Coordinates of C-alpha atoms and ligand atoms in Angstrom, one line a residue:
Chain A
M157 CA -25.5 16.9 14.7
S158 CA -21.9 17.6 13.9
S159 CA -21.1 18.4 17.6
S160 CA -22.6 15.1 18.8
A161 CA -20.7 13.4 16.0
A162 CA -17.5 15.0 17.3
N163 CA -18.3 13.9 20.8
A164 CA -18.9 10.4 19.8
A165 CA -15.7 10.5 17.8
S166 CA -13.6 11.8 20.7
V167 CA -15.1 9.2 23.1
Q168 CA -14.4 6.5 20.6
R169 CA -10.8 7.8 20.1
S170 CA -10.0 7.9 23.8
T171 CA -11.3 4.4 24.5
A172 CA -9.4 3.2 21.5
A173 CA -6.2 4.8 22.8
R174 CA -6.6 3.3 26.2
V175 CA -7.3 -0.2 24.8
T176 CA -4.3 -0.1 22.5
W177 CA -2.0 1.2 25.3
R178 CA -3.1 -1.6 27.6
S179 CA -3.1 -4.3 25.0
R180 CA 0.3 -3.1 23.8
L181 CA 1.8 -3.4 27.3
H182 CA 0.2 -6.7 27.7
G183 CA 1.4 -7.9 24.3
A184 CA 5.0 -6.7 25.1
T185 CA 5.3 -8.6 28.4
H186 CA 3.6 -11.6 26.8
R187 CA 6.1 -11.6 24.0
A188 CA 9.2 -11.0 26.2
G189 CA 8.0 -13.9 28.4
L190 CA 7.6 -16.1 25.4
I191 CA 11.1 -15.3 24.1
A192 CA 12.7 -15.9 27.5
L193 CA 10.8 -19.3 27.7
T194 CA 12.1 -20.3 24.3
V195 CA 15.7 -19.4 25.2
V196 CA 15.5 -21.4 28.4
A197 CA 13.9 -24.4 26.6
L198 CA 16.6 -24.4 23.9
L199 CA 19.4 -24.2 26.6
A200 CA 17.7 -27.1 28.5
L201 CA 17.4 -29.1 25.3
Y202 CA 21.1 -28.6 24.6
E203 CA 22.3 -29.5 28.0
G204 CA 19.7 -32.4 28.3
Y205 CA 20.9 -34.0 25.1
N206 CA 24.5 -33.4 26.3
Q207 CA 23.9 -35.2 29.6
L208 CA 21.8 -38.1 28.3
W209 CA 24.1 -38.9 25.4
R210 CA 27.2 -38.7 27.6
A211 CA 25.6 -40.9 30.3
T212 CA 24.3 -43.6 27.8
G213 CA 27.2 -43.4 25.3
W214 CA 24.8 -43.0 22.4
T215 CA 26.5 -41.8 19.2
W216 CA 23.6 -41.1 16.9
P217 CA 23.1 -38.6 15.3
F218 CA 26.3 -37.4 16.9
P219 CA 28.2 -38.1 20.0
A220 CA 28.4 -35.7 23.0
D221 CA 31.8 -35.1 24.6
D222 CA 33.8 -32.1 25.7
T223 CA 34.9 -31.4 22.1
T224 CA 31.6 -31.7 20.2
L225 CA 29.3 -30.3 22.8
P226 CA 31.0 -28.4 25.7
H227 CA 28.8 -28.0 28.8
L228 CA 26.8 -24.8 29.1
W229 CA 28.7 -23.8 32.1
T230 CA 32.1 -24.4 30.3
I231 CA 30.9 -22.0 27.6
F232 CA 29.7 -19.4 30.0
K233 CA 32.8 -19.7 32.1
A234 CA 34.9 -19.1 28.9
F235 CA 33.2 -15.7 28.6
A236 CA 34.5 -14.7 32.0
D237 CA 38.1 -16.1 31.6
P238 CA 40.7 -14.0 30.0
A239 CA 41.3 -14.9 26.3
Q240 CA 45.0 -14.9 26.8
V241 CA 47.2 -14.4 29.9
N242 CA 47.1 -10.9 31.2
Q243 CA 44.3 -9.8 28.9
P244 CA 40.7 -8.8 29.5
S245 CA 38.0 -11.4 29.6
L246 CA 36.9 -13.2 26.4
F247 CA 33.5 -11.5 26.8
S248 CA 34.9 -8.0 26.6
V249 CA 37.3 -9.0 23.8
L250 CA 34.4 -10.5 21.8
I251 CA 32.2 -7.4 22.4
H252 CA 34.9 -5.2 21.0
K253 CA 35.2 -7.5 17.9
A254 CA 31.5 -7.6 17.6
L255 CA 31.3 -3.8 17.5
F256 CA 33.9 -3.8 14.8
T257 CA 32.0 -6.3 12.8
A258 CA 28.8 -4.4 13.5
K259 CA 30.4 -1.3 11.9
E260 CA 31.1 -3.2 8.7
A261 CA 27.8 -4.9 8.7
F262 CA 25.9 -1.6 9.3
A263 CA 27.8 0.1 6.5
G264 CA 27.2 -2.9 4.2
F265 CA 23.5 -3.0 5.2
V266 CA 23.0 0.7 4.4
L267 CA 25.0 0.5 1.1
G268 CA 23.2 -2.7 0.0
A269 CA 19.7 -1.4 1.0
V270 CA 20.1 1.9 -0.8
F271 CA 21.6 0.3 -3.9
G272 CA 19.0 -2.5 -3.8
F273 CA 16.1 -0.1 -3.5
A274 CA 17.4 2.1 -6.3
L275 CA 17.9 -0.9 -8.5
G276 CA 14.4 -2.1 -7.7
A277 CA 12.9 1.3 -8.5
A278 CA 14.8 1.5 -11.8
L279 CA 13.6 -1.9 -12.8
A280 CA 10.0 -1.1 -11.7
H281 CA 9.9 1.7 -14.2
S282 CA 11.1 -0.2 -17.2
K283 CA 10.0 -3.6 -18.3
L284 CA 12.9 -3.6 -20.7
L285 CA 15.5 -3.1 -18.0
Q286 CA 13.7 -5.7 -15.9
R287 CA 13.9 -8.3 -18.6
G288 CA 17.5 -7.5 -19.4
F289 CA 18.9 -7.2 -15.9
L290 CA 16.9 -9.4 -13.6
P291 CA 18.6 -12.7 -14.7
Y292 CA 22.0 -11.2 -14.0
I293 CA 21.0 -9.9 -10.6
V294 CA 19.7 -13.4 -9.7
G295 CA 22.9 -14.9 -11.2
S296 CA 25.1 -12.6 -9.1
Q297 CA 23.9 -14.5 -6.0
T298 CA 24.9 -17.9 -7.3
I299 CA 28.6 -16.9 -7.1
P300 CA 29.9 -18.1 -3.7
I301 CA 30.7 -15.0 -1.7
L302 CA 34.0 -16.6 -0.5
A303 CA 35.1 -16.8 -4.2
I304 CA 34.7 -13.1 -4.9
A305 CA 35.6 -11.7 -1.5
P306 CA 39.4 -11.7 -2.2
M307 CA 38.8 -9.9 -5.5
V308 CA 36.6 -7.3 -3.9
V309 CA 39.3 -6.7 -1.3
I310 CA 41.9 -6.1 -4.0
W311 CA 39.6 -3.9 -6.1
V312 CA 38.1 -1.8 -3.3
N313 CA 40.9 -1.3 -0.8
P314 CA 43.1 0.9 -3.0
K315 CA 40.2 3.2 -3.6
L316 CA 39.3 3.8 0.0
P317 CA 40.6 6.6 2.3
S318 CA 43.0 5.5 4.9
G319 CA 40.3 5.6 7.7
M320 CA 38.3 3.0 5.8
Q321 CA 41.1 0.6 4.8
G322 CA 40.2 -3.0 5.4
W323 CA 36.7 -2.7 6.9
G324 CA 35.4 -0.6 4.0
A325 CA 36.0 -3.5 1.6
V326 CA 34.3 -5.9 4.0
A327 CA 31.3 -3.6 4.0
V328 CA 31.2 -3.9 0.2
I329 CA 31.2 -7.7 0.5
S330 CA 28.4 -7.4 3.1
A331 CA 26.5 -5.1 0.8
Y332 CA 26.8 -7.8 -1.9
L333 CA 24.6 -10.1 0.2
T334 CA 22.3 -7.3 1.3
F335 CA 21.3 -5.7 -2.0
F336 CA 19.7 -8.8 -3.6
P337 CA 16.7 -9.4 -1.3
V338 CA 16.1 -5.6 -1.2
A339 CA 16.2 -5.2 -4.9
V340 CA 13.9 -8.1 -5.7
N341 CA 11.3 -7.1 -3.0
S342 CA 11.4 -3.4 -3.8
L343 CA 10.6 -4.3 -7.4
R344 CA 7.7 -6.4 -6.3
G345 CA 6.5 -3.9 -3.7
L346 CA 6.7 -0.9 -6.1
N347 CA 4.6 -2.8 -8.6
S348 CA 2.1 -3.8 -5.9
A349 CA 0.4 -0.4 -5.8
D350 CA -3.4 -0.6 -6.2
P351 CA -4.2 0.2 -9.9
R352 CA -7.2 2.2 -8.7
M353 CA -4.8 4.4 -6.7
L354 CA -2.7 4.9 -9.8
E355 CA -5.8 5.8 -11.7
L356 CA -6.7 8.4 -9.1
M357 CA -3.2 9.9 -9.3
R358 CA -3.6 9.9 -13.1
S359 CA -6.8 12.0 -12.6
Y360 CA -4.6 14.5 -10.7
A361 CA -2.2 14.5 -13.6
A362 CA 0.6 13.5 -11.1
S363 CA 4.1 13.2 -12.4
T364 CA 6.0 9.8 -12.4
W365 CA 8.0 11.1 -9.4
T366 CA 4.9 12.1 -7.4
V367 CA 3.3 8.7 -8.1
L368 CA 6.6 7.0 -7.0
W369 CA 6.8 9.1 -3.8
K370 CA 3.1 9.2 -2.8
V371 CA 1.8 5.8 -4.0
R372 CA 4.4 3.3 -5.1
F373 CA 6.9 3.9 -2.3
P374 CA 4.4 3.7 0.6
A375 CA 2.8 0.6 -1.0
S376 CA 6.2 -1.1 -1.3
L377 CA 7.2 -0.6 2.4
P378 CA 5.8 -3.8 3.8
Y379 CA 7.7 -5.7 1.0
V380 CA 10.8 -3.7 1.5
F381 CA 10.8 -4.3 5.3
S382 CA 10.4 -8.0 4.9
A383 CA 13.5 -7.9 2.6
L384 CA 15.3 -5.6 5.1
K385 CA 14.8 -8.2 7.9
V386 CA 16.4 -10.9 5.7
A387 CA 19.1 -8.4 4.7
A388 CA 19.9 -7.4 8.3
T389 CA 21.1 -10.9 9.2
A390 CA 22.7 -11.4 5.8
S391 CA 24.7 -8.3 6.3
V392 CA 26.2 -9.7 9.5
V393 CA 27.0 -13.0 7.9
G394 CA 28.5 -11.1 4.9
A395 CA 30.7 -9.0 7.2
I396 CA 32.0 -12.0 9.1
I397 CA 32.7 -13.9 5.8
G398 CA 34.3 -10.8 4.3
E399 CA 36.8 -10.6 7.2
L400 CA 38.2 -14.0 6.4
P401 CA 40.1 -13.3 3.1
S402 CA 40.8 -9.7 4.2
G403 CA 43.0 -11.1 7.0
L404 CA 41.3 -8.6 9.5
Q405 CA 41.8 -9.6 13.1
S406 CA 39.7 -6.9 14.7
G407 CA 36.3 -8.5 14.0
L408 CA 34.3 -11.7 14.8
G409 CA 35.4 -13.3 11.5
G410 CA 39.0 -13.1 12.6
A411 CA 38.1 -14.5 16.0
I412 CA 36.3 -17.4 14.4
L413 CA 39.2 -18.2 12.1
N414 CA 41.5 -18.0 15.1
F415 CA 39.4 -20.1 17.5
N416 CA 38.9 -22.7 14.8
Q417 CA 42.6 -23.6 14.9
Y418 CA 42.4 -24.3 18.6
Y419 CA 39.0 -26.0 18.5
S420 CA 40.3 -29.4 19.7
I421 CA 41.9 -27.8 22.7
E422 CA 39.4 -25.1 23.6
P423 CA 36.1 -25.6 21.8
Q424 CA 34.2 -23.4 24.2
E425 CA 35.9 -20.3 22.8
L426 CA 34.5 -20.9 19.3
W427 CA 31.1 -21.7 20.8
A428 CA 31.2 -18.4 22.8
T429 CA 32.1 -16.5 19.6
N430 CA 29.2 -18.1 17.7
I431 CA 26.8 -17.0 20.5
I432 CA 28.0 -13.4 20.2
A433 CA 27.8 -13.5 16.4
S434 CA 24.2 -14.7 16.4
L435 CA 23.3 -12.2 19.1
L436 CA 24.7 -9.5 16.7
G437 CA 22.4 -10.8 14.0
I438 CA 19.5 -10.8 16.3
V439 CA 20.2 -7.2 17.3
F440 CA 20.3 -6.1 13.6
F441 CA 17.0 -8.0 13.0
L442 CA 15.3 -6.4 16.0
A443 CA 16.4 -2.9 14.9
V444 CA 14.7 -3.4 11.5
L445 CA 11.6 -4.8 13.2
G446 CA 11.5 -1.7 15.4
A447 CA 11.9 0.6 12.4
E448 CA 9.1 -1.3 10.6
K449 CA 6.7 -0.9 13.6
A450 CA 7.4 2.8 13.7
V451 CA 7.1 3.4 9.9
V452 CA 4.5 1.1 8.4
R453 CA 1.0 2.2 9.2
R454 CA -1.6 0.1 7.7
A455 CA -4.4 -2.4 8.4
P456 CA -3.0 -5.2 10.6
E457 CA -4.2 -7.9 8.2
R458 CA -2.4 -6.2 5.3
R459 CA 1.1 -6.3 6.8
A460 CA 3.3 -8.4 4.5
Chain B
M105 CA -31.8 32.8 -21.2
T106 CA -28.6 32.4 -23.1
E107 CA -27.6 29.1 -24.5
P108 CA -25.5 27.3 -21.9
T109 CA -21.9 26.6 -22.9
T110 CA -21.0 23.0 -23.5
V111 CA -18.7 21.7 -20.8
V112 CA -18.4 18.0 -21.8
S113 CA -18.9 16.9 -25.4
V114 CA -18.8 13.2 -26.1
S115 CA -19.0 12.4 -29.9
G116 CA -19.1 9.0 -31.5
V117 CA -17.2 7.3 -28.7
T118 CA -16.8 3.6 -29.0
K119 CA -14.7 1.6 -26.6
T120 CA -13.7 -2.0 -27.2
F121 CA -11.6 -3.9 -24.7
P122 CA -9.3 -6.2 -26.5
R123 CA -9.4 -8.7 -23.6
G124 CA -12.5 -10.7 -24.2
N125 CA -13.4 -8.5 -27.1
V126 CA -16.0 -6.6 -25.1
T127 CA -17.7 -3.6 -26.7
A128 CA -18.2 -1.6 -23.5
L129 CA -19.5 1.5 -25.4
Q130 CA -20.8 1.9 -28.9
D131 CA -21.2 5.2 -30.6
I132 CA -22.0 7.4 -27.6
N133 CA -23.0 11.0 -28.3
L134 CA -23.7 13.3 -25.4
D135 CA -23.3 17.0 -24.7
L136 CA -23.3 18.5 -21.2
G137 CA -24.1 22.1 -20.7
A138 CA -22.5 24.2 -17.9
G139 CA -24.2 23.6 -14.6
E140 CA -26.0 20.5 -15.7
F141 CA -26.4 17.5 -13.4
I142 CA -26.6 14.4 -15.5
S143 CA -27.2 10.9 -14.2
L144 CA -26.1 7.7 -16.0
I145 CA -28.3 4.8 -15.2
G146 CA -28.4 1.3 -16.6
P147 CA -27.9 -2.4 -15.8
S148 CA -24.6 -3.7 -14.5
G149 CA -22.0 -3.9 -17.2
C150 CA -23.6 -1.5 -19.6
G151 CA -20.5 0.7 -19.6
K152 CA -21.3 3.5 -17.1
S153 CA -18.0 3.4 -15.4
T154 CA -16.2 3.1 -18.7
L155 CA -18.0 6.2 -20.0
L156 CA -17.0 8.1 -16.9
R157 CA -13.3 6.9 -17.4
V158 CA -13.3 8.0 -21.0
I159 CA -14.5 11.4 -20.0
G160 CA -11.8 11.6 -17.4
D161 CA -9.1 10.4 -19.9
L162 CA -8.4 7.4 -17.7
V163 CA -9.3 5.1 -20.5
E164 CA -8.7 5.9 -24.2
P165 CA -11.7 5.5 -26.5
T166 CA -11.2 3.1 -29.4
S167 CA -12.7 5.7 -31.6
G168 CA -14.5 9.0 -31.2
A169 CA -13.5 12.0 -29.1
V170 CA -14.2 13.8 -25.9
T171 CA -13.7 17.5 -25.4
I172 CA -14.0 19.3 -22.0
N173 CA -14.3 23.1 -21.9
G174 CA -13.3 23.0 -25.6
K175 CA -10.0 21.2 -24.7
S176 CA -9.1 17.6 -25.5
A177 CA -9.7 15.2 -22.6
P178 CA -6.0 14.7 -21.9
Q179 CA -5.4 18.4 -21.8
A180 CA -8.4 18.8 -19.4
R181 CA -7.0 16.1 -17.1
T182 CA -3.6 17.8 -17.1
D183 CA -5.3 21.1 -16.2
R184 CA -7.1 19.3 -13.3
D185 CA -10.5 20.3 -14.7
Y186 CA -12.4 17.6 -12.9
G187 CA -12.7 15.7 -9.7
I188 CA -13.6 12.0 -9.6
V189 CA -15.2 9.7 -7.1
F190 CA -14.7 6.0 -7.9
Q191 CA -17.1 3.2 -7.2
D192 CA -14.9 2.0 -4.3
A193 CA -13.4 4.5 -1.9
V194 CA -9.8 3.9 -3.0
L195 CA -8.2 5.4 0.1
F196 CA -4.5 5.3 1.0
D197 CA -4.0 3.0 4.0
W198 CA -0.9 4.7 5.1
R199 CA -2.5 8.1 5.3
T200 CA -4.9 9.3 7.9
V201 CA -8.4 10.4 6.9
A202 CA -7.3 14.0 6.9
K203 CA -4.2 13.3 4.8
N204 CA -6.4 11.4 2.3
I205 CA -8.6 14.4 1.8
E206 CA -5.6 16.6 1.5
L207 CA -4.1 14.6 -1.3
P208 CA -5.6 16.6 -4.3
L209 CA -4.8 19.9 -2.4
E210 CA -1.1 18.7 -2.1
M211 CA -1.1 18.1 -5.8
L212 CA -2.4 21.6 -6.4
G213 CA 0.4 23.0 -4.2
W214 CA -1.8 24.5 -1.5
D215 CA 0.0 25.5 1.7
K216 CA -0.5 23.5 4.9
A217 CA -2.7 25.9 6.8
K218 CA -5.0 26.3 3.9
R219 CA -5.2 22.5 3.4
R220 CA -5.9 22.0 7.1
A221 CA -8.7 24.5 7.1
R222 CA -10.3 23.0 4.0
V223 CA -10.1 19.4 5.4
E224 CA -11.9 20.5 8.6
E225 CA -14.7 22.0 6.4
M226 CA -14.9 18.8 4.3
L227 CA -15.0 16.6 7.4
S228 CA -17.9 18.4 8.8
L229 CA -19.7 18.4 5.5
V230 CA -19.5 14.6 5.4
E231 CA -20.1 14.4 9.1
L232 CA -16.8 12.9 10.0
T233 CA -15.6 15.6 12.3
G234 CA -13.1 14.1 14.8
F235 CA -12.2 11.3 12.5
G236 CA -9.4 13.1 10.8
D237 CA -6.6 11.3 12.7
H238 CA -8.1 7.8 12.0
H239 CA -6.8 5.5 9.4
P240 CA -9.2 4.4 6.7
W241 CA -9.2 0.8 7.9
Q242 CA -10.6 2.0 11.2
L243 CA -13.8 3.3 9.4
S244 CA -16.8 1.5 8.1
G245 CA -17.4 1.1 4.4
G246 CA -19.9 3.9 4.3
M247 CA -17.6 6.3 6.2
Q248 CA -14.7 5.4 3.8
Q249 CA -16.9 6.3 0.9
R250 CA -17.8 9.7 2.5
V251 CA -14.0 10.3 2.9
S252 CA -13.6 9.7 -0.8
I253 CA -16.4 12.1 -1.6
A254 CA -14.8 14.7 0.7
R255 CA -11.5 14.2 -1.2
A256 CA -13.2 14.8 -4.6
L257 CA -15.0 17.9 -3.4
A258 CA -12.0 19.4 -1.5
F259 CA -10.6 21.3 -4.5
E260 CA -14.0 22.4 -5.7
P261 CA -13.7 21.2 -9.3
A262 CA -16.0 22.7 -11.9
L263 CA -16.7 19.2 -13.2
L264 CA -17.5 16.3 -10.9
L265 CA -17.4 12.7 -12.1
M266 CA -19.1 10.4 -9.6
D267 CA -19.3 6.7 -9.9
E268 CA -22.0 5.4 -7.6
P269 CA -20.7 7.5 -4.8
F270 CA -23.6 6.7 -2.4
G271 CA -24.0 3.0 -3.3
A272 CA -22.6 1.8 -0.1
L273 CA -24.6 4.1 2.2
D274 CA -27.7 3.5 4.2
E275 CA -30.9 5.2 3.0
M276 CA -30.9 8.0 5.6
T277 CA -27.3 9.1 5.0
R278 CA -27.8 8.7 1.3
E279 CA -30.8 11.1 1.2
R280 CA -29.0 13.6 3.4
L281 CA -25.9 13.5 1.2
N282 CA -28.2 13.8 -1.9
L283 CA -29.4 17.2 -0.5
E284 CA -25.9 18.1 0.5
L285 CA -24.6 17.3 -3.0
L286 CA -27.4 19.4 -4.5
S287 CA -26.5 22.4 -2.4
I288 CA -22.8 22.1 -3.2
W289 CA -23.7 21.8 -6.9
Q290 CA -25.8 25.0 -6.7
Q291 CA -23.2 26.9 -4.7
L292 CA -20.3 25.9 -7.0
R293 CA -22.4 26.0 -10.2
S294 CA -20.4 22.8 -11.1
T295 CA -21.3 20.3 -13.7
V296 CA -21.9 16.8 -12.5
V297 CA -21.9 13.4 -14.2
F298 CA -23.4 11.0 -11.7
V299 CA -23.6 7.2 -12.1
T300 CA -26.3 5.4 -10.1
H301 CA -28.4 2.3 -9.9
S302 CA -31.2 4.0 -8.1
I303 CA -34.0 5.4 -10.4
S304 CA -35.4 7.7 -7.7
E305 CA -31.9 9.0 -6.8
A306 CA -31.3 9.8 -10.5
V307 CA -34.6 11.6 -10.9
F308 CA -34.3 13.5 -7.6
L309 CA -30.8 14.8 -8.4
S310 CA -30.6 15.4 -12.1
T311 CA -31.5 17.9 -14.8
R312 CA -31.3 15.0 -17.2
V313 CA -31.2 11.2 -16.8
V314 CA -29.3 9.2 -19.4
V315 CA -30.6 5.6 -19.7
M316 CA -28.0 3.1 -21.0
S317 CA -28.5 -0.4 -22.3
P318 CA -26.0 -3.2 -22.3
R319 CA -24.1 -5.4 -24.8
P320 CA -23.0 -3.2 -26.5
G321 CA -23.2 -0.2 -24.2
R322 CA -25.5 2.4 -25.8
I323 CA -27.7 5.3 -24.8
A324 CA -31.2 4.0 -24.8
G325 CA -32.8 7.3 -24.1
I326 CA -32.6 10.6 -22.3
V327 CA -35.2 11.9 -19.9
D328 CA -35.4 15.6 -19.2
I329 CA -36.2 16.2 -15.5
D330 CA -38.5 19.2 -15.3
L331 CA -39.2 19.2 -11.6
P332 CA -40.1 22.6 -10.3
G333 CA -37.8 24.8 -8.1
P334 CA -34.9 23.7 -6.0
R335 CA -35.2 20.1 -4.9
S336 CA -36.1 19.4 -1.3
V337 CA -37.6 16.6 0.8
E338 CA -41.0 17.5 -0.7
T339 CA -39.8 16.8 -4.2
R340 CA -40.0 13.1 -3.6
E341 CA -43.8 13.5 -2.9
D342 CA -44.4 15.5 -6.1
P343 CA -46.7 13.6 -8.5
R344 CA -44.4 14.8 -11.4
F345 CA -41.6 13.0 -9.6
F346 CA -43.5 9.7 -9.8
E347 CA -44.3 10.2 -13.4
L348 CA -40.6 10.8 -14.2
V349 CA -39.5 7.8 -12.2
T350 CA -42.0 5.7 -14.2
E351 CA -40.7 7.1 -17.4
V352 CA -37.1 6.2 -16.6
R353 CA -38.2 2.7 -15.4
E354 CA -40.1 2.2 -18.7
L355 CA -37.1 3.1 -20.7
L356 CA -35.0 0.7 -18.7
R357 CA -37.6 -2.1 -19.1
L358 CA -38.0 -1.5 -22.8
R359 CA -34.3 -2.3 -23.1
G360 CA -34.7 -5.6 -21.4
E361 CA -33.2 -4.4 -18.1
H362 CA -35.6 -6.6 -16.1
L363 CA -34.2 -9.7 -17.8
L364 CA -31.4 -11.4 -16.0
P365 CA -28.8 -13.0 -18.3
E366 CA -30.2 -16.5 -17.6
E367 CA -33.8 -15.4 -18.4
E368 CA -32.6 -13.8 -21.5
A369 CA -30.9 -17.0 -22.6
A370 CA -34.1 -18.9 -21.8
A371 CA -36.2 -16.5 -23.8
A372 CA -33.8 -16.9 -26.8
R373 CA -34.2 -20.7 -26.5
E374 CA -38.0 -20.4 -26.6
D375 CA -37.9 -18.2 -29.6
A376 CA -35.8 -20.8 -31.5
Ligands
ATP503 N1 -10.3 -2.9 -18.0 C1 -11.2 -3.7 -18.6 N2 -10.8 -4.8 -19.4 C2 -11.7 -5.5 -20.1 N3 -13.0 -5.4 -20.0 C3 -13.5 -4.4 -19.2 C4 -12.6 -3.5 -18.5 N4 -13.3 -2.6 -17.9 C5 -14.6 -2.9 -18.1 N5 -14.7 -3.9 -19.0 C6 -16.0 -4.5 -19.5 O1 -16.7 -3.4 -20.0 C7 -18.1 -3.6 -19.7 C8 -18.6 -2.4 -19.0 O2 -18.0 -2.2 -17.8 P1 -18.3 -1.0 -16.8 O3 -17.4 -1.2 -15.6 O4 -18.2 0.2 -17.5 O5 -19.8 -1.3 -16.4 P2 -20.8 -0.5 -15.4 O6 -22.0 -0.1 -16.2 O7 -20.0 0.5 -14.7 O8 -21.3 -1.7 -14.4 P3 -21.6 -1.6 -12.9 O9 -22.9 -1.0 -12.7 O10 -21.6 -3.1 -12.5 O11 -20.5 -0.9 -12.2 C9 -18.2 -4.9 -18.9 O12 -18.6 -5.9 -19.7 C10 -16.8 -5.1 -18.4 O13 -16.6 -6.5 -18.4
MG504 MG1 -19.4 0.7 -12.7

């Protein structure tokens, strides 16, 4: 009986493996195709609007000319042209700046995520803390980041080692935007554990830490990951904004500030910078998505 | 024969849930000797699960006390004196079947090799060999329940609290696992408190059947099951088996168990 059960199980398992492998490959090409199609459609929409509004002279909702909507090819050509005389192409300059901003954003993301989760975990264990602190945590996000960024720079920079001067403070500003969604969702996720599982752990006389590690934490992961996806893009935005008052020229924020001043002459350079900035956000998002796929193992319909 | 030592002693236990002011249990007194197999049977909502939870110190009684092996219920829980199977499987989605069964062994600090070996034993016991790497959501409801039974049996607790463990299983599997459970019980000389809705299952398995009545939850009567010898497939054909089934059924009926709440209300109206 048990050997035939084992046989049935192994047959079932190998067919299951084959099916998931094939459907995964199929799903991946399917998804890639869909993404490519969306990108092409968006580009076509942009250029279509551009051409039609220029041809007819329509001005509603906004007019199309070389300043408001540079042609696609003008933007792509700007990537290839040198940013300044005798310098590398704008594309390679922007990539370098993007890497710098990515460093700040990544540090801010990690800092914010760790702090946010720790905060969520502390609040999840005490109703009193929750009632006392939650309003202030929510309140912290109503202060415009641009208003506190200069103060953060002044406070943080003197405390940093020389290797982290400048970008370290920007990472802290980025973390300020990151920790909030993570804290709120961690709190929710840690409290989402099935009460029957907590009862089972109680029957094993499990300690608070064991319950946190073996039940509450795994149960919170779908919630935490949806927060991390929001936080991933927020950390990039936070890093870019943080560069503005810091006067840092090495990142995308500095480039945006710079190209803003020349917008009426060369709008395509700001557009090109924006494309790189949003690509950076997408890369961060996809990295979290990949981590989620690798880590969260549960019923497909229960993914939050 | 010497007097068996008392493993579980429930004395004067009353449990009132503040929410809805439900008296789930009223003045329950029950002593379980070592090696006894006791079934709790009664209509839905009569407090069977609550009594099991009170014994396991998962719910605090409003009054009265429970002692296990002479210790208070909280102390017994801390000493991991019992294993429990809930009415639902309660498996961890993010753990494989094998990892779910390992959970109590992890809590006891067993090393990995020892845990693995035990898990294999348990899987074959509940006929799930080869499913160790699956996740719970890939199994049927009955298979999930068998995993939760394997998890409770894995550390061979001397006291087993089982809340309708076979409720979700088909008749065939249920009868096989009944025999399996009896042989485990005899091997381990464990004490079992077993909640069921099936009269024949209660009579087949138990040394005593405790019949409960609802609103408030009370013990309506206790039937000693004096079936001869070790139970087997033939036991179910023994005339004494039928007599005992009838006795339990009569006790349930006396307490109005055949009446659905609507019928009861109708009867009350006729009386008035
Ligand atoms: N946590 C709770 N809060 C409030 N009332 C509860 C709680 N748990 C149980 N009850 C009530 O206590 C009574 C007994 O419930 P219990 O779950 O023990 O019944 P049961 O005999 O196990 O029923 P079933 O056979 O349907 O499982 C019910 O009326 C139920 O509504
Ligand atoms: Mg119940």
